[in-house]
Amino acid sequence: MKKTAFAVILSAVFSSGCTVRVADMTVGSTKNYNLNSAQFVKGSRVTGEDNIPVVLFPLGVPNLKTAMDKAIEKDKCAVGLSDVVISQLNHAFLFGTYGARVEGNLIIDASQPGCTSRFQGAYTPPVQLTAPVAQAVQPSASKEQRLAELAGTPGLSYEEYQRRYKLIMGIQ
């Protein structure tokens, strides 16, 4: 009976662990990106971890940057995380792992090369054309033709549609 109780207690000690919530952040990133992009899209919830082995003592130091990079790099268009939760993991007594976990929603920048077509709902800033330049682009097209082309253009924001409409109609 004593041997069984000792085995149960010993297995509980070796299999137990602890995860401690260290920080909550609204936005976090380890990447350089343009804050004025205006083409950010909220992505899926992801998790990144950096763990090190423990054999009597830790064999290294877990790195939060590595954990955050692993989470962000789950999507090639992601530049950061929102609603971030940082946790410290300790699943070791004499043997096991010790680490850091970063969890958050991806912040995806649709303005990056190769990312625009994936996010049709993303806001695209209007292209600023002056009236003479816009008329030079299509000098032979009538207003009706240009309005028909504008109506058939997919993915325009309301502001961009209004700007182009005013340009075609000559309203400034």
mmCIF file of C-alpha atoms in Angstrom, residues 6-144:
data_model
loop_
_atom_site.group_PDB
_atom_site.id
_atom_site.type_symbol
_atom_site.label_atom_id
_atom_site.label_comp_id
_atom_site.label_asym_id
_atom_site.label_seq_id
_atom_site.Cartn_x
_atom_site.Cartn_y
_atom_site.Cartn_z
ATOM 1 C CA PHE A 6 4.400 6.692 -3.056
ATOM 2 C CA ALA A 7 4.195 5.859 -6.792
ATOM 3 C CA VAL A 8 0.972 7.874 -7.180
ATOM 4 C CA ILE A 9 2.423 10.885 -5.360
ATOM 5 C CA LEU A 10 5.667 10.690 -7.327
ATOM 6 C CA SER A 11 3.848 10.468 -10.681
ATOM 7 C CA ALA A 12 1.626 13.417 -9.701
ATOM 8 C CA VAL A 13 4.684 15.521 -8.863
ATOM 9 C CA PHE A 14 6.405 14.708 -12.161
ATOM 10 C CA SER A 15 3.325 15.174 -14.352
ATOM 11 C CA SER A 16 2.022 18.364 -12.752
ATOM 12 C CA GLY A 17 2.866 21.825 -13.946
ATOM 13 C CA CYS A 18 1.967 25.426 -13.646
ATOM 14 C CA THR A 19 1.048 28.145 -16.124
ATOM 15 C CA VAL A 20 1.045 31.723 -14.840
ATOM 16 C CA ARG A 21 -0.495 34.641 -16.709
ATOM 17 C CA VAL A 22 2.232 37.288 -16.821
ATOM 18 C CA ALA A 23 0.787 40.128 -18.899
ATOM 19 C CA ASP A 24 -2.156 41.271 -21.024
ATOM 20 C CA MET A 25 -1.515 43.747 -23.829
ATOM 21 C CA THR A 26 -3.805 45.432 -26.333
ATOM 22 C CA VAL A 27 -1.200 45.297 -29.129
ATOM 23 C CA GLY A 28 2.195 43.656 -29.348
ATOM 24 C CA SER A 29 4.722 43.096 -32.115
ATOM 25 C CA THR A 30 8.358 42.272 -32.687
ATOM 26 C CA LYS A 31 8.185 43.343 -36.348
ATOM 27 C CA ASN A 32 8.799 46.731 -37.934
ATOM 28 C CA TYR A 33 5.711 47.921 -39.804
ATOM 29 C CA ASN A 34 3.973 51.083 -40.954
ATOM 30 C CA LEU A 35 1.455 52.214 -38.320
ATOM 31 C CA ASN A 36 -0.164 54.529 -40.884
ATOM 32 C CA SER A 37 -1.003 51.686 -43.269
ATOM 33 C CA ALA A 38 -4.790 51.873 -42.658
ATOM 34 C CA GLN A 39 -5.122 48.398 -44.191
ATOM 35 C CA PHE A 40 -5.039 46.310 -41.029
ATOM 36 C CA VAL A 41 -7.344 43.305 -40.754
ATOM 37 C CA LYS A 42 -7.990 41.242 -37.636
ATOM 38 C CA GLY A 43 -6.916 37.648 -38.163
ATOM 39 C CA SER A 44 -7.379 34.378 -36.334
ATOM 40 C CA ARG A 45 -6.255 33.627 -32.769
ATOM 41 C CA VAL A 46 -2.773 32.081 -32.673
ATOM 42 C CA THR A 47 -0.317 30.820 -30.079
ATOM 43 C CA GLY A 48 3.468 30.778 -30.070
ATOM 44 C CA GLU A 49 5.700 29.105 -27.503
ATOM 45 C CA ASP A 50 9.387 28.996 -26.685
ATOM 46 C CA ASN A 51 10.238 26.081 -24.399
ATOM 47 C CA ILE A 52 13.525 24.849 -22.989
ATOM 48 C CA PRO A 53 14.215 21.465 -21.437
ATOM 49 C CA VAL A 54 14.816 20.982 -17.723
ATOM 50 C CA VAL A 55 17.088 18.173 -16.569
ATOM 51 C CA LEU A 56 17.611 18.858 -12.878
ATOM 52 C CA PHE A 57 18.044 22.530 -13.846
ATOM 53 C CA PRO A 58 16.920 24.626 -16.858
ATOM 54 C CA LEU A 59 19.168 24.190 -19.900
ATOM 55 C CA GLY A 60 18.605 27.712 -21.204
ATOM 56 C CA VAL A 61 16.353 30.733 -20.947
ATOM 57 C CA PRO A 62 13.004 30.959 -22.777
ATOM 58 C CA ASN A 63 12.702 34.028 -24.996
ATOM 59 C CA LEU A 64 9.465 36.057 -25.297
ATOM 60 C CA LYS A 65 10.579 37.482 -28.655
ATOM 61 C CA THR A 66 10.917 33.974 -30.078
ATOM 62 C CA ALA A 67 7.474 33.011 -28.766
ATOM 63 C CA MET A 68 5.885 36.150 -30.259
ATOM 64 C CA ASP A 69 7.727 35.657 -33.576
ATOM 65 C CA LYS A 70 6.422 32.079 -33.797
ATOM 66 C CA ALA A 71 2.858 33.327 -33.289
ATOM 67 C CA ILE A 72 3.135 36.216 -35.782
ATOM 68 C CA GLU A 73 4.850 34.098 -38.445
ATOM 69 C CA LYS A 74 1.879 31.732 -38.688
ATOM 70 C CA ASP A 75 0.622 34.103 -41.423
ATOM 71 C CA LYS A 76 3.016 35.724 -43.904
ATOM 72 C CA CYS A 77 0.941 38.923 -43.975
ATOM 73 C CA ALA A 78 0.808 39.364 -40.188
ATOM 74 C CA VAL A 79 2.753 42.192 -38.542
ATOM 75 C CA GLY A 80 1.631 41.885 -34.926
ATOM 76 C CA LEU A 81 -0.889 40.603 -32.398
ATOM 77 C CA SER A 82 -3.875 42.199 -30.691
ATOM 78 C CA ASP A 83 -5.477 41.199 -27.377
ATOM 79 C CA VAL A 84 -2.190 39.570 -26.357
ATOM 80 C CA VAL A 85 -1.846 37.243 -23.366
ATOM 81 C CA ILE A 86 1.670 36.351 -22.192
ATOM 82 C CA SER A 87 2.082 33.320 -19.933
ATOM 83 C CA GLN A 88 4.994 31.636 -18.199
ATOM 84 C CA LEU A 89 5.007 27.833 -18.355
ATOM 85 C CA ASN A 90 6.653 25.641 -15.741
ATOM 86 C CA HIS A 91 6.043 21.952 -16.315
ATOM 87 C CA ALA A 92 9.084 20.550 -14.575
ATOM 88 C CA PHE A 93 10.087 19.249 -11.195
ATOM 89 C CA LEU A 94 13.359 17.488 -11.913
ATOM 90 C CA PHE A 95 12.684 16.873 -15.611
ATOM 91 C CA GLY A 96 10.338 18.590 -18.045
ATOM 92 C CA THR A 97 10.059 21.948 -19.779
ATOM 93 C CA TYR A 98 10.087 25.610 -18.840
ATOM 94 C CA GLY A 99 8.935 28.300 -21.250
ATOM 95 C CA ALA A 100 6.904 31.265 -22.416
ATOM 96 C CA ARG A 101 3.624 31.360 -24.348
ATOM 97 C CA VAL A 102 2.257 34.302 -26.347
ATOM 98 C CA GLU A 103 -1.343 34.167 -27.552
ATOM 99 C CA GLY A 104 -3.263 36.770 -29.554
ATOM 100 C CA ASN A 105 -5.247 37.728 -32.644
ATOM 101 C CA LEU A 106 -3.165 38.310 -35.759
ATOM 102 C CA ILE A 107 -2.899 41.867 -37.081
ATOM 103 C CA ILE A 108 -2.687 41.444 -40.840
ATOM 104 C CA ASP A 109 -1.422 44.256 -43.074
ATOM 105 C CA ALA A 110 -3.251 43.919 -46.393
ATOM 106 C CA SER A 111 -0.952 46.535 -47.985
ATOM 107 C CA GLN A 112 2.020 44.157 -47.992
ATOM 108 C CA PRO A 113 2.984 42.606 -51.344
ATOM 109 C CA GLY A 114 0.885 39.534 -52.100
ATOM 110 C CA CYS A 115 -1.599 40.218 -49.311
ATOM 111 C CA THR A 116 -4.121 42.583 -50.924
ATOM 112 C CA SER A 117 -6.143 39.965 -52.799
ATOM 113 C CA ARG A 118 -6.669 37.887 -49.638
ATOM 114 C CA PHE A 119 -8.559 40.635 -47.830
ATOM 115 C CA GLN A 120 -11.232 42.174 -50.020
ATOM 116 C CA GLY A 121 -12.884 43.925 -47.059
ATOM 117 C CA ALA A 122 -9.753 45.852 -46.112
ATOM 118 C CA TYR A 123 -9.865 49.613 -46.495
ATOM 119 C CA THR A 124 -7.722 50.801 -49.356
ATOM 120 C CA PRO A 125 -6.762 54.467 -49.235
ATOM 121 C CA PRO A 126 -7.891 56.470 -52.246
ATOM 122 C CA VAL A 127 -5.480 57.220 -55.050
ATOM 123 C CA GLN A 128 -5.199 60.978 -55.385
ATOM 124 C CA LEU A 129 -5.626 62.060 -59.003
ATOM 125 C CA THR A 130 -6.234 65.615 -60.051
ATOM 126 C CA ALA A 131 -9.069 66.281 -62.500
ATOM 127 C CA PRO A 132 -6.763 66.940 -65.511
ATOM 128 C CA VAL A 133 -4.821 63.727 -64.843
ATOM 129 C CA ALA A 134 -8.016 61.700 -64.500
ATOM 130 C CA GLN A 135 -9.346 63.107 -67.763
ATOM 131 C CA ALA A 136 -6.029 62.376 -69.478
ATOM 132 C CA VAL A 137 -6.274 58.746 -68.436
ATOM 133 C CA GLN A 138 -9.537 58.272 -70.368
ATOM 134 C CA PRO A 139 -10.001 61.271 -72.648
ATOM 135 C CA SER A 140 -12.281 59.535 -75.159
ATOM 136 C CA ALA A 141 -14.643 57.858 -72.699
ATOM 137 C CA SER A 142 -17.956 59.572 -72.080
ATOM 138 C CA LYS A 143 -19.274 60.243 -68.585
ATOM 139 C CA GLU A 144 -21.787 57.415 -68.970
#
